[in-house]
Amino acid sequence: MPGKRGWAAAAGMVAAGIAVAAGELAAAALSPSLSPVTAVGSVVIDAVPGPVKDWAIAVFGTSDKIALLASMLVLILLIGAACGVLEKARPPAGSAVLGAFGVLGAAAVLSRAQFSPLALLPPLAAGLAGVLVLRALAARIRRYEAAPPSDAGASRRDVLRAVGGGAAVAAVGGGLAVASRSSQVAVEDLRANLQLPAPVQPAQAIPAGADLGVPGAEPLVTPNGAFYRIDTALRVPLVNPDTWSLRVTGMVDREVEISYAELMAKPLQESWITLACVSNEVGGSLIGNAKWLGWPVRTLLAEAGVQPGADTVLSRSADGWTATTPLEALTDARDSLLAVAMNGEPLPPEHGFPVRMVVPGLYGYVSATKWVTELKVSRFADEAAYWTDRGWSERGPVKLSSRIDTPGRGENINAGKTTVAGVAWAQHTGISAVQVKVDDGEWLDARLAAGISADTWRQFAAEVDLPEGEHTLSVRALDANGNVQDAAERPVVPDGATGLHTVRVQAA
Ligand SMILES: Nc1nc2c(c(=O)[nH]1)N[C@H]1C(S)=C(S)[C@@H](COP(=O)(O)O)O[C@H]1N2
Ligand SMILES: [Mo]
């Protein structure tokens, strides 16, 4: 039996172990990128001098990361032990020090992850769990210390039970965290090693001059890392392609189920499609253009045999999110895809890996289901989808719109000639002209860049002459049917904002 100081040290180790497990489990529940252990480890890796890194790699080889994690764990347990002894000697100094390590963990996470309040949860959960457990155990040890000889046996058993129970909790929690982490790593490995099939029908070639390359304007192709992300997932669903399948159900002649391997073996096509969010404010950035590799939804629906009377397809994702898409948008000639890749790379997890839908001409909330697992052919009248159940319109065709990228709002520019540039979009209809206006002047035709297709946005640029002073630049687009962009200001709810994007600048 350890002495009383030994118990205090053991209590501290148990508290530290539970703290680590709590932090890792919280990260597992939210997002793997928020793991405090990984964050601290990465900070260590970055801080360690090169020669030490080389030494570690020489000694531990490819197990260098495991060696780092193991030494971190040993160090954490030693710190825990010291905190335990300190807590016994000078309560609550030990638990305060343990809690401070939670704050340090938070700092490490913040230095790694993109800031979001969520990133603070795992280290704070860790710190809180550590403090509470240590205080509870230390109180028992103090009771044991103060116990008269007649009670010594009972209070020692109480300490033994509490410390032993805590150790078991730490072990089980840690085991769960490790298991969840390794299944995440497994999916990430599968994704990293995927061989994408060559498209049977390659994407449209980008015509020369489609990207005007005006400094300050968004590029024609949005890199995956810069593509906006909108979803209701608190934690990015990690879907294993080996167990993923897509079922076609509802008003069909025969239910069909397709595996990832079967989907990858289909004749896939590549298409440029600009995806936009209904919540995009006028002038906003919830829009991006990418090259999608996928299989036409219409072919899968044809295999299932759509029954008469159906007018919608309810798509469901692995995390339960749903969208209802007009059936005709999935059966007409447009490139509605079950997409497996984005800009030549397997879908990033946050953009729907392994499979998502992309439908030209419709806002994402009624069409672009990520992590899709079911297509139910049905009637609008019989279904409620996630957002249409929350006040958004049942139909969500993308509205004709345009945006000035440069100059930026409030920018100070030189008086004289200035290039106004940006993008215009009317997916699946096409843009025919873009016009720019200075203050209350005439609408001037902008130079319209070559387009990839009617399903993608188009760049424009216009040279305007700005005298000194404050000016308002406005833009409007015309679609391929000759419709002029709606200037009336309407909010994003229920079916997308309208109004013209204006930018105020100061010319000097
Ligand atoms: N599973 C799932 N798919 C989803 C959503 C969602 O919340 N969950 N959001 C949709 C919305 S509103 C939009 S605008 C697009 C955004 O796709 P992106 O995040 O790849 O840009 O995904 C759509 N697909
Ligand atoms: Mo959206």
Coordinates of C-alpha atoms and ligand atoms in Angstrom, one line a residue:
M1 CA 0.0 0.0 0.0
P2 CA 1.4 3.4 -0.9
G3 CA 1.9 6.0 1.8
K4 CA -0.3 9.1 2.0
R5 CA 2.0 11.0 -0.2
G6 CA 1.9 8.1 -2.6
W7 CA -1.9 8.3 -2.6
A8 CA -1.8 12.0 -3.3
A9 CA 0.5 11.4 -6.3
A10 CA -1.7 8.6 -7.6
A11 CA -4.8 10.9 -7.2
G12 CA -3.0 13.5 -9.2
M13 CA -2.2 11.0 -12.0
V14 CA -5.7 9.8 -12.1
A15 CA -7.0 13.4 -12.3
A16 CA -4.5 14.2 -15.1
G17 CA -5.5 11.0 -16.9
I18 CA -9.2 11.8 -16.7
A19 CA -8.5 15.3 -17.9
V20 CA -6.7 14.1 -21.0
A21 CA -9.4 11.6 -21.7
A22 CA -12.1 14.2 -21.3
G23 CA -10.4 16.6 -23.6
E24 CA -9.8 14.0 -26.3
L25 CA -13.4 12.7 -26.0
A26 CA -14.7 16.3 -26.4
A27 CA -12.5 16.7 -29.5
A28 CA -13.7 13.4 -30.9
A29 CA -17.3 14.5 -30.5
L30 CA -16.7 17.9 -32.1
S31 CA -13.8 17.7 -34.6
P32 CA -10.6 15.8 -34.7
S33 CA -8.7 19.0 -35.4
L34 CA -9.5 20.2 -31.9
S35 CA -7.6 17.5 -30.1
P36 CA -5.6 19.2 -27.2
V37 CA -3.0 16.4 -27.2
T38 CA -2.5 16.8 -31.0
A39 CA -2.3 20.6 -30.6
V40 CA 0.2 20.4 -27.8
G41 CA 2.2 17.8 -29.7
S42 CA 2.3 20.0 -32.8
V43 CA 3.4 23.0 -30.8
V44 CA 6.2 20.8 -29.4
I45 CA 7.2 19.5 -32.8
D46 CA 7.3 23.1 -34.1
A47 CA 9.3 24.3 -31.1
V48 CA 11.8 21.5 -31.0
P49 CA 15.1 22.5 -32.6
G50 CA 16.0 20.8 -35.9
P51 CA 18.9 18.6 -34.6
V52 CA 16.7 17.2 -31.8
K53 CA 14.0 16.4 -34.4
D54 CA 16.6 14.6 -36.5
W55 CA 17.8 12.7 -33.4
A56 CA 14.2 11.7 -32.6
I57 CA 13.6 10.5 -36.1
A58 CA 16.9 8.6 -36.1
V59 CA 16.2 6.9 -32.8
F60 CA 12.4 6.3 -33.2
G61 CA 12.1 6.2 -37.0
T62 CA 8.5 6.3 -38.2
S63 CA 7.4 5.7 -34.6
D64 CA 8.6 9.2 -33.7
K65 CA 5.0 10.5 -33.3
I66 CA 4.1 7.6 -31.1
A67 CA 7.3 8.2 -29.0
L68 CA 6.3 11.9 -28.7
L69 CA 2.8 11.0 -27.6
A70 CA 4.1 8.5 -25.1
S71 CA 6.6 10.9 -23.6
M72 CA 3.8 13.6 -23.5
L73 CA 1.6 11.2 -21.6
V74 CA 4.4 10.3 -19.1
L75 CA 5.1 14.0 -18.6
I76 CA 1.4 14.7 -18.1
L77 CA 1.2 11.9 -15.5
L78 CA 4.3 13.2 -13.7
I79 CA 2.8 16.7 -13.7
G80 CA -0.4 15.2 -12.4
A81 CA 1.5 13.4 -9.6
A82 CA 3.2 16.6 -8.6
C83 CA -0.1 18.5 -8.6
G84 CA -1.6 15.7 -6.4
V85 CA 1.2 16.1 -3.8
L86 CA 0.8 19.9 -4.0
E87 CA -2.9 19.7 -3.6
K88 CA -2.5 17.5 -0.4
A89 CA 0.1 19.9 1.0
R90 CA -1.5 23.3 0.1
P91 CA -5.1 22.9 -1.2
P92 CA -6.1 24.2 -3.7
A93 CA -2.7 25.0 -5.2
G94 CA -2.4 21.6 -6.9
S95 CA -5.8 21.7 -8.6
A96 CA -5.1 25.3 -9.6
V97 CA -1.9 24.3 -11.3
L98 CA -3.7 21.4 -13.0
G99 CA -6.4 23.8 -14.2
A100 CA -3.7 26.1 -15.5
F101 CA -2.6 23.3 -17.8
G102 CA -6.1 23.3 -19.3
V103 CA -5.7 27.0 -20.1
L104 CA -2.3 26.2 -21.7
G105 CA -4.0 23.5 -23.8
A106 CA -6.6 26.0 -24.9
A107 CA -3.7 28.3 -26.0
A108 CA -2.1 25.4 -27.9
V109 CA -5.4 24.6 -29.7
L110 CA -6.0 28.3 -30.5
S111 CA -2.5 28.5 -32.0
R112 CA -3.4 25.6 -34.3
A113 CA -7.0 25.5 -35.2
Q114 CA -8.9 28.3 -37.0
F115 CA -10.5 30.3 -34.3
S116 CA -13.9 29.2 -33.3
P117 CA -15.4 29.2 -29.8
L118 CA -15.8 25.4 -30.1
A119 CA -12.0 25.1 -30.1
L120 CA -12.0 26.1 -26.5
L121 CA -14.3 23.4 -25.3
P122 CA -12.0 20.3 -25.3
P123 CA -9.1 22.0 -23.3
L124 CA -11.6 23.6 -20.9
A125 CA -13.4 20.2 -20.5
A126 CA -10.0 18.7 -19.7
G127 CA -9.1 21.4 -17.2
L128 CA -12.4 21.3 -15.5
A129 CA -12.5 17.5 -15.2
G130 CA -8.9 17.5 -13.9
V131 CA -9.7 20.1 -11.2
L132 CA -12.9 18.4 -10.1
V133 CA -11.4 14.9 -9.9
L134 CA -8.3 16.1 -8.0
R135 CA -10.3 18.1 -5.5
A136 CA -12.6 15.2 -4.8
L137 CA -9.8 12.7 -4.4
A138 CA -7.7 15.0 -2.3
A139 CA -10.6 15.6 0.1
R140 CA -10.8 11.8 0.6
I141 CA -7.1 11.6 1.3
R142 CA -7.3 14.4 3.8
R143 CA -10.2 12.5 5.5
Y144 CA -8.0 9.4 5.6
E145 CA -5.1 11.4 7.1
A146 CA -7.3 12.9 9.8
A147 CA -9.1 9.7 10.5
P148 CA -8.7 8.2 14.1
P149 CA -7.1 4.8 14.1
S150 CA -10.5 3.1 14.5
D151 CA -11.6 4.6 11.1
A152 CA -8.3 4.3 9.3
G153 CA -9.2 1.1 7.5
A154 CA -12.5 2.3 6.2
S155 CA -11.2 5.6 5.0
R156 CA -8.2 4.0 3.4
R157 CA -10.6 1.7 1.5
D158 CA -12.6 4.7 0.5
V159 CA -9.4 6.3 -1.0
L160 CA -8.5 3.1 -2.7
R161 CA -11.9 2.7 -4.3
A162 CA -12.0 6.4 -5.4
V163 CA -8.5 6.3 -6.9
G164 CA -9.0 2.9 -8.5
G165 CA -12.4 3.9 -9.9
G166 CA -10.9 7.1 -11.3
A167 CA -8.1 5.2 -12.9
A168 CA -10.6 2.8 -14.5
V169 CA -12.6 5.8 -15.8
A170 CA -9.4 7.4 -17.2
A171 CA -8.5 4.1 -18.9
V172 CA -11.9 3.5 -20.5
G173 CA -12.3 7.1 -21.5
G174 CA -8.8 7.1 -23.0
G175 CA -9.5 3.9 -24.8
L176 CA -12.6 5.3 -26.3
A177 CA -10.8 8.4 -27.4
V178 CA -8.0 6.3 -29.0
A179 CA -10.6 4.1 -30.8
S180 CA -12.5 7.0 -32.2
R181 CA -9.3 8.7 -33.3
S182 CA -8.1 5.6 -35.1
S183 CA -11.4 5.2 -37.0
Q184 CA -11.0 8.9 -38.1
V185 CA -7.4 8.3 -39.1
A186 CA -8.5 5.2 -41.0
V187 CA -11.1 7.2 -43.1
E188 CA -8.5 10.0 -43.6
D189 CA -6.0 7.3 -44.8
L190 CA -8.5 5.8 -47.2
R191 CA -9.3 9.2 -48.6
A192 CA -5.6 10.1 -49.0
N193 CA -4.9 6.9 -50.9
L194 CA -7.9 6.9 -53.2
Q195 CA -7.2 6.6 -56.9
L196 CA -9.7 8.8 -58.8
P197 CA -10.9 7.2 -62.0
A198 CA -10.4 9.2 -65.2
P199 CA -13.6 10.9 -66.4
V200 CA -15.2 9.3 -69.4
Q201 CA -16.3 12.9 -70.3
P202 CA -13.8 15.5 -69.3
A203 CA -14.7 18.9 -68.1
Q204 CA -15.2 21.8 -70.5
A205 CA -11.8 23.4 -71.3
I206 CA -11.4 26.8 -69.7
P207 CA -11.4 29.2 -72.6
A208 CA -8.5 31.6 -72.8
G209 CA -9.3 34.8 -71.0
A210 CA -11.9 33.3 -68.7
D211 CA -9.8 34.4 -65.8
L212 CA -9.1 38.1 -66.2
G213 CA -6.6 37.9 -63.3
V214 CA -7.4 41.4 -62.1
P215 CA -5.6 41.8 -58.7
G216 CA -8.1 41.7 -55.9
A217 CA -10.7 39.8 -57.9
E218 CA -11.5 36.3 -56.8
P219 CA -10.0 33.6 -59.0
L220 CA -12.2 31.8 -61.6
V221 CA -11.6 28.5 -59.8
T222 CA -12.0 28.5 -56.1
P223 CA -9.4 26.4 -54.4
N224 CA -10.9 23.7 -52.1
G225 CA -9.3 25.2 -49.0
A226 CA -11.0 28.6 -49.8
F227 CA -14.4 27.2 -50.8
Y228 CA -17.1 28.4 -48.4
R229 CA -18.5 25.8 -46.1
I230 CA -22.1 25.8 -44.9
D231 CA -23.7 22.9 -43.1
T232 CA -25.5 22.1 -39.8
A233 CA -22.9 19.5 -38.8
L234 CA -21.3 20.4 -35.4
R235 CA -18.7 17.7 -36.2
V236 CA -17.8 16.9 -39.8
P237 CA -19.3 13.4 -40.5
L238 CA -16.5 11.0 -41.2
V239 CA -18.0 8.5 -43.6
N240 CA -16.0 5.4 -44.5
P241 CA -16.2 4.8 -48.2
D242 CA -15.8 1.1 -47.7
T243 CA -19.1 0.9 -45.8
W244 CA -20.9 3.8 -47.5
S245 CA -23.8 3.1 -49.8
L246 CA -26.5 5.2 -51.5
R247 CA -30.0 3.8 -51.6
V248 CA -32.7 5.0 -54.0
T249 CA -36.1 4.5 -52.4
G250 CA -39.7 5.8 -52.5
M251 CA -41.7 6.1 -55.7
V252 CA -39.4 3.9 -57.8
D253 CA -40.0 0.6 -59.7
R254 CA -37.1 -1.0 -57.9
E255 CA -35.0 0.1 -55.0
V256 CA -31.4 0.4 -55.9
E257 CA -28.4 0.5 -53.7
I258 CA -24.9 1.4 -54.9
S259 CA -21.6 1.1 -53.1
Y260 CA -18.7 3.4 -53.4
A261 CA -16.7 0.9 -55.5
E262 CA -19.6 0.5 -57.9
L263 CA -20.0 4.3 -58.2
M264 CA -16.3 4.8 -58.9
A265 CA -16.6 2.1 -61.7
K266 CA -19.5 4.1 -63.5
P267 CA -18.7 6.3 -66.4
L268 CA -18.0 9.5 -64.5
Q269 CA -18.0 12.9 -66.0
E270 CA -16.4 16.2 -64.9
S271 CA -18.2 19.5 -64.9
W272 CA -17.5 23.0 -63.8
I273 CA -20.3 24.1 -61.5
T274 CA -20.6 27.3 -59.4
L275 CA -22.3 26.5 -56.1
A276 CA -24.0 29.2 -54.2
C277 CA -25.7 29.5 -50.8
V278 CA -29.2 31.0 -50.4
S279 CA -27.9 32.8 -47.3
N280 CA -25.4 34.7 -49.4
E281 CA -26.0 38.4 -48.9
V282 CA -25.7 40.8 -51.8
G283 CA -21.9 41.1 -52.2
G284 CA -21.3 38.1 -50.0
S285 CA -18.8 35.3 -50.3
L286 CA -20.9 32.2 -49.9
I287 CA -20.3 31.1 -53.5
G288 CA -17.5 29.2 -55.2
N289 CA -16.7 27.6 -58.5
A290 CA -15.2 24.1 -58.7
K291 CA -14.6 21.2 -61.1
W292 CA -16.7 18.3 -59.9
L293 CA -16.2 14.6 -60.9
G294 CA -19.3 12.5 -60.6
W295 CA -22.0 10.3 -62.0
P296 CA -25.2 11.9 -63.3
V297 CA -28.0 11.5 -60.8
R298 CA -30.4 11.1 -63.7
T299 CA -28.7 7.8 -64.7
L300 CA -29.1 6.4 -61.2
L301 CA -32.8 7.5 -61.1
A302 CA -33.4 5.9 -64.5
E303 CA -32.0 2.6 -63.2
A304 CA -34.4 2.7 -60.3
G305 CA -37.3 3.8 -62.6
V306 CA -39.1 6.9 -61.3
Q307 CA -42.9 6.3 -61.0
P308 CA -45.5 8.8 -62.3
G309 CA -46.7 11.4 -59.9
A310 CA -43.4 12.0 -58.2
D311 CA -42.1 15.6 -58.3
T312 CA -39.2 15.7 -55.8
V313 CA -36.2 13.8 -54.6
L314 CA -35.6 14.0 -50.9
S315 CA -31.8 13.5 -50.3
R316 CA -30.6 12.5 -46.9
S317 CA -27.1 12.7 -45.5
A318 CA -25.3 10.5 -43.1
D319 CA -26.0 13.0 -40.3
G320 CA -29.7 13.1 -41.1
W321 CA -29.8 16.5 -42.9
T322 CA -32.3 16.5 -45.8
A323 CA -33.1 18.5 -48.9
T324 CA -35.9 18.3 -51.4
T325 CA -34.9 18.9 -55.0
P326 CA -37.4 19.3 -57.9
L327 CA -37.3 16.0 -59.8
E328 CA -36.9 17.7 -63.1
A329 CA -33.6 19.3 -62.1
L330 CA -32.3 15.7 -61.5
T331 CA -33.7 14.2 -64.6
D332 CA -33.3 16.9 -67.3
A333 CA -30.2 17.2 -69.3
R334 CA -28.2 19.4 -66.8
D335 CA -25.1 18.1 -65.1
S336 CA -26.7 17.1 -61.7
L337 CA -24.0 14.9 -60.2
L338 CA -23.3 12.5 -57.5
A339 CA -19.9 14.0 -57.0
V340 CA -16.9 12.2 -55.7
A341 CA -14.2 14.7 -56.4
M342 CA -13.7 18.5 -56.2
N343 CA -11.0 20.2 -58.3
G344 CA -9.2 16.9 -59.0
E345 CA -9.1 15.7 -55.4
P346 CA -11.5 13.3 -53.5
L347 CA -14.1 15.5 -51.8
P348 CA -12.6 17.1 -48.7
P349 CA -14.4 15.7 -45.6
E350 CA -16.1 19.1 -44.9
H351 CA -17.4 19.2 -48.5
G352 CA -19.1 15.8 -48.3
F353 CA -16.7 13.0 -48.5
P354 CA -17.2 10.4 -49.9
V355 CA -20.2 11.5 -52.1
R356 CA -22.3 14.6 -52.4
M357 CA -24.8 16.0 -54.8
V358 CA -24.2 19.1 -56.9
V359 CA -27.0 20.5 -59.1
P360 CA -26.4 23.4 -61.5
G361 CA -28.9 26.3 -61.0
L362 CA -30.2 25.5 -57.5
Y363 CA -29.0 26.9 -54.2
G364 CA -27.2 24.4 -52.0
Y365 CA -30.0 24.1 -49.4
V366 CA -32.3 22.4 -51.9
S367 CA -29.8 20.3 -53.8
A368 CA -26.2 20.0 -52.7
T369 CA -26.5 17.3 -50.0
K370 CA -23.1 16.4 -48.6
W371 CA -22.3 12.9 -47.2
V372 CA -25.4 11.7 -49.1
T373 CA -26.8 8.3 -48.3
E374 CA -30.3 8.1 -49.6
L375 CA -32.4 9.5 -52.5
K376 CA -36.1 9.1 -51.9
V377 CA -38.3 9.8 -54.9
S378 CA -41.4 11.4 -53.6
R379 CA -43.9 14.3 -53.7
F380 CA -43.2 17.8 -52.3
A381 CA -46.6 17.6 -50.7
D382 CA -45.5 14.6 -48.6
E383 CA -42.0 15.7 -47.5
A384 CA -40.5 18.3 -45.3
A385 CA -36.8 19.0 -45.7
Y386 CA -34.4 20.5 -43.2
W387 CA -34.6 24.2 -44.3
T388 CA -37.9 24.2 -46.0
D389 CA -39.3 23.1 -42.6
R390 CA -37.7 26.2 -41.1
G391 CA -39.2 29.0 -43.1
W392 CA -37.2 28.8 -46.3
S393 CA -38.8 28.4 -49.7
E394 CA -39.6 24.9 -51.1
R395 CA -37.9 25.9 -54.4
G396 CA -34.5 27.5 -54.5
P397 CA -33.4 28.5 -58.0
V398 CA -30.3 30.6 -57.9
K399 CA -31.1 34.3 -58.6
L400 CA -29.3 36.3 -61.2
S401 CA -26.6 38.2 -59.3
S402 CA -23.3 40.0 -59.5
R403 CA -20.6 41.2 -57.1
I404 CA -17.7 43.7 -57.2
D405 CA -14.5 42.2 -55.9
T406 CA -12.3 45.2 -56.5
P407 CA -12.0 47.9 -55.4
G408 CA -13.0 46.8 -52.0
R409 CA -15.5 48.6 -49.7
G410 CA -14.1 51.8 -48.3
E411 CA -10.8 51.5 -50.2
N412 CA -8.7 54.5 -50.8
I413 CA -7.7 54.7 -54.4
N414 CA -5.9 57.0 -56.8
A415 CA -8.2 59.3 -58.7
G416 CA -8.2 58.7 -62.4
K417 CA -8.5 55.3 -64.2
T418 CA -9.6 52.4 -62.0
T419 CA -10.5 48.9 -62.8
V420 CA -13.7 47.6 -61.3
A421 CA -13.8 43.8 -61.5
G422 CA -15.8 40.9 -60.1
V423 CA -18.2 38.1 -61.0
A424 CA -21.7 37.6 -62.2
W425 CA -23.8 34.4 -62.1
A426 CA -27.0 32.9 -63.3
Q427 CA -26.3 29.2 -63.0
H428 CA -27.9 27.1 -65.7
T429 CA -29.1 30.2 -67.6
G430 CA -25.9 32.0 -68.3
I431 CA -24.8 35.7 -68.2
S432 CA -25.0 37.8 -71.3
A433 CA -23.8 41.2 -70.0
V434 CA -22.5 43.0 -66.9
Q435 CA -22.8 46.7 -66.4
V436 CA -21.1 49.1 -64.0
K437 CA -22.2 52.5 -62.8
V438 CA -20.3 55.3 -61.1
D439 CA -22.5 57.3 -58.7
D440 CA -25.7 58.3 -60.6
G441 CA -24.1 58.0 -64.0
E442 CA -25.1 55.8 -66.9
W443 CA -24.8 52.1 -66.9
L444 CA -21.6 51.2 -68.8
D445 CA -21.0 47.8 -70.3
A446 CA -18.2 46.0 -68.6
R447 CA -15.8 43.7 -70.4
L448 CA -17.3 40.2 -69.9
A449 CA -14.7 37.4 -69.7
A450 CA -15.2 34.2 -71.7
G451 CA -17.4 31.8 -69.8
I452 CA -16.8 28.1 -69.0
S453 CA -20.4 27.2 -69.3
A454 CA -23.9 28.6 -68.3
D455 CA -23.4 26.7 -65.0
T456 CA -20.5 28.8 -63.9
W457 CA -20.0 32.4 -62.8
R458 CA -18.3 34.8 -65.2
Q459 CA -15.8 37.5 -64.5
F460 CA -16.1 41.1 -65.6
A461 CA -13.9 44.1 -65.6
A462 CA -14.6 47.8 -66.4
E463 CA -12.3 50.7 -66.5
V464 CA -13.8 53.8 -65.0
D465 CA -12.5 57.3 -64.5
L466 CA -12.9 58.6 -61.0
P467 CA -12.5 62.2 -60.1
E468 CA -11.2 63.0 -56.6
G469 CA -13.8 62.5 -53.9
E470 CA -16.1 59.8 -52.6
H471 CA -17.9 57.5 -55.2
T472 CA -20.4 54.7 -55.2
L473 CA -19.7 51.9 -57.7
S474 CA -22.6 49.7 -58.6
V475 CA -22.9 46.5 -60.7
R476 CA -25.8 44.7 -62.4
A477 CA -25.9 41.6 -64.6
L478 CA -28.2 40.5 -67.5
D479 CA -28.9 36.9 -68.0
A480 CA -28.9 34.9 -71.3
N481 CA -32.7 35.5 -71.5
G482 CA -32.2 39.3 -71.4
N483 CA -33.5 39.6 -67.8
V484 CA -31.9 42.4 -65.8
Q485 CA -30.8 41.8 -62.3
D486 CA -33.4 42.7 -59.8
A487 CA -32.5 45.9 -58.0
A488 CA -35.1 45.6 -55.3
E489 CA -33.5 44.9 -51.9
R490 CA -34.8 41.7 -50.4
P491 CA -33.4 39.7 -47.6
V492 CA -31.9 36.2 -47.9
V493 CA -35.0 34.6 -46.4
P494 CA -37.0 32.9 -47.8
D495 CA -35.4 32.2 -51.2
G496 CA -32.3 34.3 -51.7
A497 CA -31.3 38.0 -51.5
T498 CA -31.9 40.5 -54.3
G499 CA -30.5 44.0 -54.8
L500 CA -27.4 45.5 -56.4
H501 CA -24.0 45.3 -55.0
T502 CA -22.5 48.7 -54.4
V503 CA -19.1 49.7 -53.1
R504 CA -18.2 53.1 -51.8
V505 CA -14.6 54.2 -52.4
Q506 CA -12.5 57.3 -51.8
A507 CA -10.5 58.6 -54.7
A508 CA -7.6 61.0 -53.9
Ligands
LIG1 N1 -25.4 17.1 -45.2 C1 -25.5 18.4 -45.4 N2 -25.4 18.8 -46.7 C2 -25.5 20.1 -47.0 C3 -25.8 21.1 -46.0 C4 -25.9 20.6 -44.7 O1 -26.2 21.4 -43.7 N3 -25.8 19.3 -44.4 N4 -25.9 22.4 -46.3 C5 -26.2 22.7 -47.7 C6 -26.1 24.1 -48.0 S1 -27.2 25.2 -47.3 C7 -25.1 24.6 -48.9 S2 -25.1 26.2 -49.4 C8 -24.1 23.7 -49.4 C9 -22.7 24.2 -49.2 O2 -21.8 23.3 -49.6 P1 -20.2 23.5 -49.3 O3 -20.2 23.5 -47.8 O4 -19.5 22.3 -49.8 O5 -19.8 24.8 -49.9 O6 -24.2 22.4 -48.9 C10 -25.5 21.9 -48.7 N5 -25.4 20.5 -48.3
MO2 MO -26.8 27.2 -48.1

